[in-house]
mmCIF file of C-alpha atoms and ligand atoms in Angstrom:
data_model
loop_
_atom_site.group_PDB
_atom_site.id
_atom_site.type_symbol
_atom_site.label_atom_id
_atom_site.label_comp_id
_atom_site.label_asym_id
_atom_site.label_seq_id
_atom_site.Cartn_x
_atom_site.Cartn_y
_atom_site.Cartn_z
ATOM 1 C CA MET A 1 -61.292 91.360 -85.971
ATOM 2 C CA ALA A 2 -61.773 90.379 -82.751
ATOM 3 C CA GLU A 3 -60.801 91.786 -79.879
ATOM 4 C CA PRO A 4 -58.406 89.615 -77.549
ATOM 5 C CA ASP A 5 -59.944 88.535 -74.812
ATOM 6 C CA THR A 6 -58.406 89.920 -71.910
ATOM 7 C CA LEU A 7 -60.217 88.307 -68.666
ATOM 8 C CA ARG A 8 -57.079 86.908 -68.053
ATOM 9 C CA TYR A 9 -54.933 90.056 -67.266
ATOM 10 C CA THR A 10 -57.928 91.648 -65.141
ATOM 11 C CA ARG A 11 -56.472 93.160 -62.001
ATOM 12 C CA PHE A 12 -57.908 95.249 -59.492
ATOM 13 C CA ALA A 13 -57.237 97.806 -57.742
ATOM 14 C CA LEU A 14 -56.634 98.083 -54.546
ATOM 15 C CA ASN A 15 -57.341 100.644 -51.402
ATOM 16 C CA HIS A 16 -54.320 101.655 -50.919
ATOM 17 C CA GLY A 17 -49.939 100.520 -51.265
ATOM 18 C CA GLN A 18 -50.867 101.788 -54.962
ATOM 19 C CA SER A 19 -50.769 98.489 -56.659
ATOM 20 C CA ALA A 20 -53.633 96.055 -58.043
ATOM 21 C CA LEU A 21 -53.816 93.015 -57.502
ATOM 22 C CA PRO A 22 -53.657 90.312 -60.638
ATOM 23 C CA ALA A 23 -57.227 88.359 -60.143
ATOM 24 C CA LEU A 24 -55.966 85.184 -61.474
ATOM 25 C CA GLY A 25 -54.014 84.558 -59.124
ATOM 26 C CA PHE A 26 -51.501 80.829 -58.336
ATOM 27 C CA GLY A 27 -52.036 79.473 -54.744
ATOM 28 C CA THR A 28 -49.000 77.024 -53.437
ATOM 29 C CA LEU A 29 -50.803 75.049 -50.160
ATOM 30 C CA ILE A 30 -48.832 72.573 -51.874
ATOM 31 C CA PRO A 31 -47.010 68.914 -49.782
ATOM 32 C CA ASP A 32 -43.821 68.216 -51.596
ATOM 33 C CA PRO A 33 -41.092 71.141 -51.400
ATOM 34 C CA VAL A 34 -40.467 69.809 -55.574
ATOM 35 C CA ALA A 35 -42.844 69.993 -56.272
ATOM 36 C CA THR A 36 -44.013 73.186 -55.111
ATOM 37 C CA ARG A 37 -41.417 74.689 -56.238
ATOM 38 C CA ASN A 38 -41.882 73.367 -59.732
ATOM 39 C CA ALA A 39 -45.368 74.722 -60.073
ATOM 40 C CA THR A 40 -44.495 77.586 -58.736
ATOM 41 C CA LYS A 41 -41.734 78.211 -61.644
ATOM 42 C CA ALA A 42 -44.323 76.365 -63.832
ATOM 43 C CA ALA A 43 -47.183 79.132 -63.169
ATOM 44 C CA LEU A 44 -44.810 81.967 -63.265
ATOM 45 C CA GLU A 45 -43.900 81.129 -67.041
ATOM 46 C CA ALA A 46 -47.756 80.473 -67.732
ATOM 47 C CA GLY A 47 -49.328 83.814 -67.396
ATOM 48 C CA PHE A 48 -49.029 83.811 -63.314
ATOM 49 C CA ARG A 49 -48.846 87.252 -62.086
ATOM 50 C CA ALA A 50 -49.340 86.904 -58.182
ATOM 51 C CA LEU A 51 -48.454 84.044 -56.483
ATOM 52 C CA ASP A 52 -50.242 83.329 -52.436
ATOM 53 C CA THR A 53 -48.166 81.507 -50.095
ATOM 54 C CA ALA A 54 -48.171 82.002 -45.659
ATOM 55 C CA GLU A 55 -45.597 80.634 -43.085
ATOM 56 C CA ARG A 56 -48.113 78.072 -41.847
ATOM 57 C CA TYR A 57 -47.481 75.935 -45.862
ATOM 58 C CA GLY A 58 -44.189 75.921 -44.717
ATOM 59 C CA THR A 59 -43.566 76.930 -48.882
ATOM 60 C CA GLU A 60 -42.278 80.170 -48.145
ATOM 61 C CA LYS A 61 -38.906 78.820 -49.348
ATOM 62 C CA GLU A 62 -39.540 76.489 -51.996
ATOM 63 C CA VAL A 63 -41.147 79.527 -53.885
ATOM 64 C CA GLY A 64 -38.824 82.535 -52.937
ATOM 65 C CA GLU A 65 -36.927 79.599 -54.768
ATOM 66 C CA ALA A 66 -38.490 79.578 -57.772
ATOM 67 C CA MET A 67 -38.861 82.963 -57.376
ATOM 68 C CA ASP A 68 -35.169 83.311 -57.698
ATOM 69 C CA GLU A 69 -34.551 81.414 -60.906
ATOM 70 C CA VAL A 70 -37.003 83.179 -62.440
ATOM 71 C CA PHE A 71 -36.365 86.045 -62.130
ATOM 72 C CA LYS A 72 -32.685 85.615 -62.246
ATOM 73 C CA GLU A 73 -33.892 84.298 -66.109
ATOM 74 C CA GLY A 74 -34.684 87.937 -66.844
ATOM 75 C CA ARG A 75 -37.910 87.846 -68.394
ATOM 76 C CA ILE A 76 -40.156 88.593 -65.552
ATOM 77 C CA LYS A 77 -38.720 90.955 -62.767
ATOM 78 C CA ARG A 78 -40.177 90.804 -59.151
ATOM 79 C CA GLU A 79 -41.787 94.235 -59.446
ATOM 80 C CA ASP A 80 -43.629 92.502 -62.174
ATOM 81 C CA VAL A 81 -45.518 89.640 -59.937
ATOM 82 C CA PHE A 82 -47.427 90.540 -56.966
ATOM 83 C CA VAL A 83 -46.632 87.700 -53.581
ATOM 84 C CA ILE A 84 -48.613 87.095 -50.806
ATOM 85 C CA THR A 85 -48.189 86.008 -47.724
ATOM 86 C CA LYS A 86 -49.839 85.357 -44.228
ATOM 87 C CA LEU A 87 -48.965 86.014 -40.625
ATOM 88 C CA TRP A 88 -49.957 82.278 -38.873
ATOM 89 C CA ASN A 89 -52.392 82.106 -35.144
ATOM 90 C CA THR A 90 -48.915 81.627 -33.041
ATOM 91 C CA ASN A 91 -47.467 84.887 -33.262
ATOM 92 C CA HIS A 92 -51.169 87.631 -32.887
ATOM 93 C CA ARG A 93 -49.029 89.397 -30.348
ATOM 94 C CA PRO A 94 -48.252 92.478 -31.261
ATOM 95 C CA ASP A 95 -44.653 91.754 -30.694
ATOM 96 C CA ARG A 96 -44.449 88.766 -32.387
ATOM 97 C CA VAL A 97 -45.757 90.155 -35.998
ATOM 98 C CA LYS A 98 -42.844 92.102 -37.316
ATOM 99 C CA PRO A 99 -40.412 89.115 -36.618
ATOM 100 C CA ALA A 100 -42.652 86.694 -38.571
ATOM 101 C CA PHE A 101 -42.836 89.337 -41.099
ATOM 102 C CA GLU A 102 -39.526 89.010 -41.791
ATOM 103 C CA THR A 103 -38.625 85.747 -41.456
ATOM 104 C CA SER A 104 -40.980 85.659 -44.287
ATOM 105 C CA LEU A 105 -39.593 88.068 -46.616
ATOM 106 C CA LYS A 106 -36.148 86.500 -46.167
ATOM 107 C CA LYS A 107 -36.935 82.606 -46.807
ATOM 108 C CA LEU A 108 -39.246 84.149 -50.142
ATOM 109 C CA LYS A 109 -35.243 86.073 -50.830
ATOM 110 C CA LEU A 110 -38.373 89.580 -51.274
ATOM 111 C CA ASP A 111 -36.689 92.694 -49.970
ATOM 112 C CA TYR A 112 -41.288 93.992 -49.680
ATOM 113 C CA LEU A 113 -43.566 91.829 -49.526
ATOM 114 C CA ASP A 114 -47.356 93.313 -51.871
ATOM 115 C CA LEU A 115 -49.578 92.242 -49.426
ATOM 116 C CA TYR A 116 -49.759 90.593 -45.825
ATOM 117 C CA LEU A 117 -52.948 88.550 -44.416
ATOM 118 C CA ILE A 118 -53.661 87.550 -41.055
ATOM 119 C CA HIS A 119 -54.390 84.084 -41.851
ATOM 120 C CA THR A 120 -56.977 83.540 -39.329
ATOM 121 C CA PRO A 121 -59.422 85.780 -37.015
ATOM 122 C CA PHE A 122 -57.911 82.961 -34.420
ATOM 123 C CA ALA A 123 -55.190 83.709 -31.807
ATOM 124 C CA PHE A 124 -53.330 80.432 -30.270
ATOM 125 C CA ARG A 125 -50.666 80.237 -28.127
ATOM 126 C CA ALA A 126 -47.986 82.464 -28.881
ATOM 127 C CA GLY A 127 -44.705 79.772 -29.704
ATOM 128 C CA ASP A 128 -43.083 77.667 -32.596
ATOM 129 C CA GLU A 129 -45.116 75.402 -31.854
ATOM 130 C CA GLN A 130 -47.770 76.221 -35.232
ATOM 131 C CA ASP A 131 -50.074 73.627 -34.429
ATOM 132 C CA PRO A 132 -50.373 73.673 -29.999
ATOM 133 C CA ARG A 133 -52.509 71.685 -28.747
ATOM 134 C CA ASP A 134 -53.603 70.220 -24.536
ATOM 135 C CA ALA A 135 -53.954 67.127 -23.642
ATOM 136 C CA ASP A 136 -57.097 66.140 -24.502
ATOM 137 C CA GLY A 137 -55.874 67.180 -28.167
ATOM 138 C CA ASN A 138 -57.865 70.652 -27.860
ATOM 139 C CA VAL A 139 -56.735 73.760 -29.481
ATOM 140 C CA ILE A 140 -54.246 75.738 -27.425
ATOM 141 C CA TYR A 141 -55.893 79.696 -28.130
ATOM 142 C CA ASP A 142 -54.435 83.017 -26.416
ATOM 143 C CA ARG A 143 -57.629 85.149 -25.144
ATOM 144 C CA ASP A 144 -54.748 88.174 -24.580
ATOM 145 C CA VAL A 145 -55.276 89.340 -27.717
ATOM 146 C CA THR A 146 -57.591 90.843 -29.974
ATOM 147 C CA LEU A 147 -57.346 91.012 -33.549
ATOM 148 C CA LEU A 148 -57.585 94.839 -33.571
ATOM 149 C CA ASP A 149 -54.448 94.421 -31.842
ATOM 150 C CA THR A 150 -52.122 92.006 -34.891
ATOM 151 C CA TRP A 151 -53.950 94.605 -36.930
ATOM 152 C CA GLY A 152 -52.158 97.603 -35.021
ATOM 153 C CA ALA A 153 -49.375 96.003 -35.701
ATOM 154 C CA MET A 154 -49.844 94.410 -39.868
ATOM 155 C CA GLU A 155 -50.523 98.980 -40.068
ATOM 156 C CA GLU A 156 -47.171 99.554 -38.428
ATOM 157 C CA LEU A 157 -45.325 97.175 -41.194
ATOM 158 C CA VAL A 158 -47.226 100.155 -43.534
ATOM 159 C CA LYS A 159 -46.138 102.720 -42.476
ATOM 160 C CA GLU A 160 -42.302 101.167 -42.715
ATOM 161 C CA GLY A 161 -42.731 100.955 -46.017
ATOM 162 C CA LYS A 162 -41.511 97.334 -46.825
ATOM 163 C CA CYS A 163 -45.320 95.560 -46.849
ATOM 164 C CA THR A 164 -47.410 97.345 -49.543
ATOM 165 C CA ALA A 165 -50.669 96.619 -48.638
ATOM 166 C CA ILE A 166 -52.024 94.135 -45.055
ATOM 167 C CA GLY A 167 -55.742 92.097 -45.067
ATOM 168 C CA LEU A 168 -57.794 89.432 -43.650
ATOM 169 C CA SER A 169 -57.860 85.472 -44.319
ATOM 170 C CA ASP A 170 -61.036 83.415 -42.792
ATOM 171 C CA VAL A 171 -62.874 85.539 -41.679
ATOM 172 C CA GLY A 172 -66.825 86.140 -41.885
ATOM 173 C CA LEU A 173 -68.188 89.637 -42.974
ATOM 174 C CA GLU A 174 -68.288 90.428 -38.372
ATOM 175 C CA LYS A 175 -64.935 90.382 -37.861
ATOM 176 C CA VAL A 176 -64.399 92.409 -41.053
ATOM 177 C CA LYS A 177 -66.885 94.869 -40.154
ATOM 178 C CA GLU A 178 -65.728 95.453 -36.992
ATOM 179 C CA ILE A 179 -61.916 96.345 -37.585
ATOM 180 C CA VAL A 180 -62.857 98.650 -41.254
ATOM 181 C CA GLY A 181 -64.839 99.823 -38.138
ATOM 182 C CA ALA A 182 -61.686 100.764 -35.941
ATOM 183 C CA ALA A 183 -58.497 100.827 -38.601
ATOM 184 C CA THR A 184 -56.274 103.245 -39.302
ATOM 185 C CA ILE A 185 -55.341 101.465 -42.276
ATOM 186 C CA LYS A 186 -58.433 99.441 -43.906
ATOM 187 C CA PRO A 187 -57.966 95.313 -45.475
ATOM 188 C CA ALA A 188 -57.375 95.996 -48.672
ATOM 189 C CA VAL A 189 -58.502 92.291 -49.396
ATOM 190 C CA VAL A 190 -60.190 89.690 -47.045
ATOM 191 C CA HIS A 191 -59.082 86.320 -48.557
ATOM 192 C CA VAL A 192 -61.588 83.838 -48.329
ATOM 193 C CA GLU A 193 -63.309 80.161 -48.880
ATOM 194 C CA SER A 194 -65.676 80.908 -52.058
ATOM 195 C CA HIS A 195 -66.368 79.460 -55.127
ATOM 196 C CA PRO A 196 -70.630 78.995 -56.774
ATOM 197 C CA TYR A 197 -71.435 75.839 -53.324
ATOM 198 C CA LEU A 198 -70.034 78.758 -51.354
ATOM 199 C CA PRO A 199 -70.688 82.049 -53.686
ATOM 200 C CA GLU A 200 -70.386 84.744 -49.975
ATOM 201 C CA TRP A 201 -72.940 87.030 -51.467
ATOM 202 C CA GLU A 202 -73.663 89.476 -48.710
ATOM 203 C CA LEU A 203 -69.447 89.625 -47.483
ATOM 204 C CA LEU A 204 -68.771 90.370 -51.308
ATOM 205 C CA GLU A 205 -71.128 92.671 -51.723
ATOM 206 C CA TYR A 206 -69.777 94.780 -48.270
ATOM 207 C CA CYS A 207 -66.586 94.623 -49.783
ATOM 208 C CA ARG A 208 -67.464 96.239 -52.740
ATOM 209 C CA ALA A 209 -69.404 98.591 -51.044
ATOM 210 C CA ASN A 210 -65.951 98.656 -49.179
ATOM 211 C CA GLY A 211 -63.192 99.408 -51.343
ATOM 212 C CA ILE A 212 -62.179 96.114 -49.990
ATOM 213 C CA VAL A 213 -60.866 93.085 -53.306
ATOM 214 C CA LEU A 214 -62.438 89.688 -52.397
ATOM 215 C CA GLN A 215 -60.258 86.891 -52.973
ATOM 216 C CA ALA A 216 -61.364 82.991 -53.150
ATOM 217 C CA PHE A 217 -59.704 80.298 -52.445
ATOM 218 C CA ALA A 218 -60.762 76.894 -53.365
ATOM 219 C CA PRO A 219 -62.392 78.135 -56.287
ATOM 220 C CA LEU A 220 -62.289 74.901 -58.430
ATOM 221 C CA GLY A 221 -63.806 73.269 -54.938
ATOM 222 C CA HIS A 222 -60.001 72.061 -53.723
ATOM 223 C CA ASN A 223 -60.855 68.559 -55.327
ATOM 224 C CA SER A 224 -63.162 68.006 -52.719
ATOM 225 C CA GLU A 225 -67.014 66.190 -53.365
ATOM 226 C CA PRO A 226 -69.335 66.916 -54.194
ATOM 227 C CA ASN A 227 -67.700 67.351 -57.494
ATOM 228 C CA LEU A 228 -67.859 71.442 -57.976
ATOM 229 C CA LEU A 229 -66.359 70.778 -61.634
ATOM 230 C CA GLU A 230 -68.918 67.635 -62.476
ATOM 231 C CA ASP A 231 -72.303 70.244 -61.452
ATOM 232 C CA ALA A 232 -74.641 70.007 -64.672
ATOM 233 C CA VAL A 233 -74.891 73.639 -64.648
ATOM 234 C CA ILE A 234 -71.298 73.912 -65.261
ATOM 235 C CA THR A 235 -70.404 70.441 -67.433
ATOM 236 C CA GLY A 236 -73.649 71.758 -69.479
ATOM 237 C CA ILE A 237 -72.069 75.414 -70.048
ATOM 238 C CA ALA A 238 -68.500 73.766 -70.771
ATOM 239 C CA GLN A 239 -69.495 72.095 -73.516
ATOM 240 C CA ARG A 240 -71.695 75.500 -74.609
ATOM 241 C CA VAL A 241 -68.477 77.565 -75.194
ATOM 242 C CA GLY A 242 -65.242 75.493 -75.488
ATOM 243 C CA LYS A 243 -64.548 75.855 -72.295
ATOM 244 C CA THR A 244 -63.497 73.030 -69.024
ATOM 245 C CA PRO A 245 -65.435 73.039 -66.730
ATOM 246 C CA ALA A 246 -62.492 74.655 -64.403
ATOM 247 C CA GLN A 247 -62.042 77.093 -66.995
ATOM 248 C CA VAL A 248 -65.750 78.314 -66.423
ATOM 249 C CA VAL A 249 -65.766 78.307 -62.724
ATOM 250 C CA LEU A 250 -62.543 80.721 -62.796
ATOM 251 C CA ALA A 251 -63.962 83.415 -65.201
ATOM 252 C CA TRP A 252 -67.067 83.031 -63.355
ATOM 253 C CA ALA A 253 -65.008 83.998 -60.195
ATOM 254 C CA ILE A 254 -63.315 87.179 -62.174
ATOM 255 C CA GLN A 255 -67.157 88.076 -64.147
ATOM 256 C CA ARG A 256 -68.556 88.905 -60.418
ATOM 257 C CA GLY A 257 -66.198 90.840 -59.388
ATOM 258 C CA THR A 258 -63.380 88.613 -56.919
ATOM 259 C CA ALA A 259 -59.781 88.113 -57.667
ATOM 260 C CA LEU A 260 -59.227 84.323 -56.436
ATOM 261 C CA LEU A 261 -55.948 81.762 -55.860
ATOM 262 C CA THR A 262 -55.994 78.722 -57.714
ATOM 263 C CA THR A 263 -53.583 75.510 -57.429
ATOM 264 C CA SER A 264 -52.603 72.291 -58.757
ATOM 265 C CA LYS A 265 -49.071 70.563 -59.493
ATOM 266 C CA ASN A 266 -49.111 69.993 -62.839
ATOM 267 C CA ALA A 267 -48.107 72.751 -66.116
ATOM 268 C CA ASP A 268 -50.930 71.328 -67.950
ATOM 269 C CA ARG A 269 -54.168 72.453 -65.779
ATOM 270 C CA ILE A 270 -51.388 75.451 -64.563
ATOM 271 C CA ARG A 271 -51.542 76.256 -68.068
ATOM 272 C CA ALA A 272 -54.995 76.212 -69.106
ATOM 273 C CA ASN A 273 -56.052 77.300 -65.391
ATOM 274 C CA PHE A 274 -54.865 80.347 -67.037
ATOM 275 C CA ASP A 275 -55.927 79.657 -69.961
ATOM 276 C CA VAL A 276 -59.968 81.455 -69.307
ATOM 277 C CA SER A 277 -61.694 83.704 -71.287
ATOM 278 C CA THR A 278 -65.421 85.721 -70.811
ATOM 279 C CA LEU A 279 -67.944 83.899 -70.849
ATOM 280 C CA PRO A 280 -71.841 85.087 -72.213
ATOM 281 C CA ASP A 281 -73.961 87.710 -69.489
ATOM 282 C CA GLU A 282 -76.142 84.581 -69.282
ATOM 283 C CA ALA A 283 -73.911 81.877 -68.698
ATOM 284 C CA VAL A 284 -72.432 84.247 -65.566
ATOM 285 C CA ARG A 285 -76.391 84.984 -64.301
ATOM 286 C CA GLU A 286 -77.123 80.459 -64.818
ATOM 287 C CA ILE A 287 -74.148 79.733 -62.387
ATOM 288 C CA SER A 288 -75.298 82.665 -59.786
ATOM 289 C CA GLU A 289 -78.833 81.796 -60.321
ATOM 290 C CA GLY A 290 -79.157 77.858 -60.786
ATOM 291 C CA ILE A 291 -76.702 76.500 -59.050
ATOM 292 C CA LYS A 292 -78.081 76.475 -55.031
ATOM 293 C CA SER A 293 -76.295 73.652 -53.376
ATOM 294 C CA ARG A 294 -74.529 75.231 -50.307
ATOM 295 C CA VAL A 295 -71.042 74.087 -49.364
ATOM 296 C CA ARG A 296 -68.055 74.882 -47.124
ATOM 297 C CA PHE A 297 -65.254 72.854 -48.162
ATOM 298 C CA ASN A 298 -62.399 73.952 -45.171
ATOM 299 C CA SER A 299 -63.850 75.152 -41.677
ATOM 300 C CA VAL A 300 -61.298 76.936 -40.488
ATOM 301 C CA VAL A 301 -63.424 79.814 -40.622
ATOM 302 C CA ASN A 302 -65.675 78.593 -37.389
ATOM 303 C CA THR A 303 -61.486 77.405 -35.389
ATOM 304 C CA GLY A 304 -58.448 77.774 -36.546
ATOM 305 C CA VAL A 305 -57.156 74.797 -37.440
ATOM 306 C CA PRO A 306 -56.233 74.919 -41.294
ATOM 307 C CA GLY A 307 -58.796 71.714 -42.670
ATOM 308 C CA PHE A 308 -56.465 71.517 -46.039
ATOM 309 C CA ILE A 309 -53.396 71.077 -43.812
ATOM 310 C CA PRO A 310 -51.899 68.283 -42.040
ATOM 311 C CA ARG A 311 -52.457 68.252 -38.540
ATOM 312 C CA ALA A 312 -49.119 69.229 -37.739
ATOM 313 C CA LYS A 313 -47.176 65.934 -35.432
HETATM 314 N N1 NAP B 401 -56.124 80.770 -45.783
HETATM 315 C C1 NAP B 401 -56.463 79.727 -46.207
HETATM 316 O O1 NAP B 401 -57.317 79.539 -45.001
HETATM 317 C C2 NAP B 401 -56.434 78.747 -47.172
HETATM 318 C C3 NAP B 401 -56.965 77.567 -46.880
HETATM 319 C C4 NAP B 401 -56.708 76.830 -48.458
HETATM 320 C C5 NAP B 401 -56.167 77.407 -49.656
HETATM 321 N N2 NAP B 401 -56.105 78.675 -49.596
HETATM 322 C C6 NAP B 401 -55.240 79.272 -50.575
HETATM 323 O O2 NAP B 401 -55.535 79.436 -52.396
HETATM 324 C C7 NAP B 401 -54.561 77.670 -52.212
HETATM 325 C C8 NAP B 401 -55.990 77.512 -53.438
HETATM 326 O O3 NAP B 401 -56.893 76.759 -53.292
HETATM 327 P P1 NAP B 401 -57.414 75.142 -53.462
HETATM 328 O O4 NAP B 401 -56.122 74.935 -53.755
HETATM 329 O O5 NAP B 401 -58.569 73.944 -52.134
HETATM 330 O O6 NAP B 401 -57.764 75.994 -55.083
HETATM 331 P P2 NAP B 401 -58.294 75.419 -56.333
HETATM 332 O O7 NAP B 401 -58.046 75.578 -57.286
HETATM 333 O O8 NAP B 401 -59.900 75.286 -56.340
HETATM 334 O O9 NAP B 401 -58.329 73.589 -56.357
HETATM 335 C C9 NAP B 401 -57.080 72.777 -56.014
HETATM 336 C C10 NAP B 401 -57.448 71.050 -56.283
HETATM 337 O O10 NAP B 401 -57.984 70.590 -57.675
HETATM 338 C C11 NAP B 401 -56.867 70.389 -58.657
HETATM 339 N N3 NAP B 401 -57.045 70.951 -60.409
HETATM 340 C C12 NAP B 401 -56.384 71.902 -60.184
HETATM 341 N N4 NAP B 401 -56.770 72.783 -61.703
HETATM 342 C C13 NAP B 401 -57.918 71.985 -61.997
HETATM 343 C C14 NAP B 401 -58.452 71.313 -63.234
HETATM 344 N N5 NAP B 401 -58.416 72.266 -63.961
HETATM 345 N N6 NAP B 401 -58.914 70.000 -63.062
HETATM 346 C C15 NAP B 401 -58.908 69.484 -62.198
HETATM 347 N N7 NAP B 401 -59.171 69.929 -60.975
HETATM 348 C C16 NAP B 401 -57.680 70.613 -61.570
HETATM 349 C C17 NAP B 401 -55.918 70.319 -58.473
HETATM 350 O O11 NAP B 401 -55.256 68.896 -58.029
HETATM 351 P P3 NAP B 401 -53.565 68.868 -58.801
HETATM 352 O O12 NAP B 401 -52.843 69.815 -58.200
HETATM 353 O O13 NAP B 401 -53.727 66.948 -59.492
HETATM 354 O O14 NAP B 401 -54.085 69.357 -60.124
HETATM 355 C C18 NAP B 401 -55.445 70.728 -56.573
HETATM 356 O O15 NAP B 401 -56.723 69.253 -55.917
HETATM 357 C C19 NAP B 401 -54.277 77.644 -51.915
HETATM 358 O O16 NAP B 401 -53.061 76.625 -52.549
HETATM 359 C C20 NAP B 401 -53.935 78.634 -50.821
HETATM 360 O O17 NAP B 401 -53.044 79.455 -51.274
HETATM 361 C C21 NAP B 401 -55.989 79.509 -48.586
#
């Protein structure tokens, strides 16, 4: 009898904190609060064991409520779920890191976090306004704090024991190298946009060589144009292996060694996105080598302004 396919249960051991990140993760960048709560519950019920949120998404409260409900039902325990949230750009000053972390933890109804990420390497003016702008509409950056200053405060959270692992998000290779070179606790995870149109091979290679897990967001191309799920290479493989284009792209991401975060408001798609199976090696190669288009859907990496989040009023 054939062995059951275990790709969906893949986990990547992290370089600190003795934990392992489930490769298939569910993201909660969903504007509507009710949809966020329902989708989070549906994701846990479908089998997802990594959840991603952020202070900036405004979804921590709903994710916390959904987890609380599911945990109270008793079938899934807190320690079964790997929870990720992120420090926003307005909280980069070291004295603001711990209060921001504690606020997130409280909203999530948790007493420890599995992974805390610096959401972007850009510090904005410190304060409660998440999207500070000058009279001309330009972002007001904070030039008096460096990423390394913020990283030092993140390391303190790990030392205090309430945060198992820390990492970086929306960074390029140079910033990752800078932090790896200076850190006491190296980043466990680097979280960036990545899919067949933006494979980030060089960053992945560096992460691999340095024991860091690369976690890909927008693995399906964020439902944007050009539509990755309509790419002829992807649809051809999907037809051949009897899977959907989304399942093909998600399997490719795991098989090439990245974790990922996918999102849907639709319970059927959530279940389908968890139902991935191993692709033949030649299909993985065909995607890696045969797709030449290069598209970045989210420009957050250039400015710190989140591309997929509606601008604050
Ligand atoms: N650090 C950052 O700056 C950053 C930026 C962006 C995202 N993220 C994180 O990464 C997560 C995932 O990002 P993403 O939303 O761009 O991921 P994605 O999975 O590439 O795209 C999600 C979009 O694809 C659609 N979709 C989902 N499953 C589908 C399927 N099987 N077939 C066709 N369409 C499908 C969804 O629509 P429906 O809801 O209608 O299904 C949704 O519009 C976010 O939730 C967030 O946690 C981080």
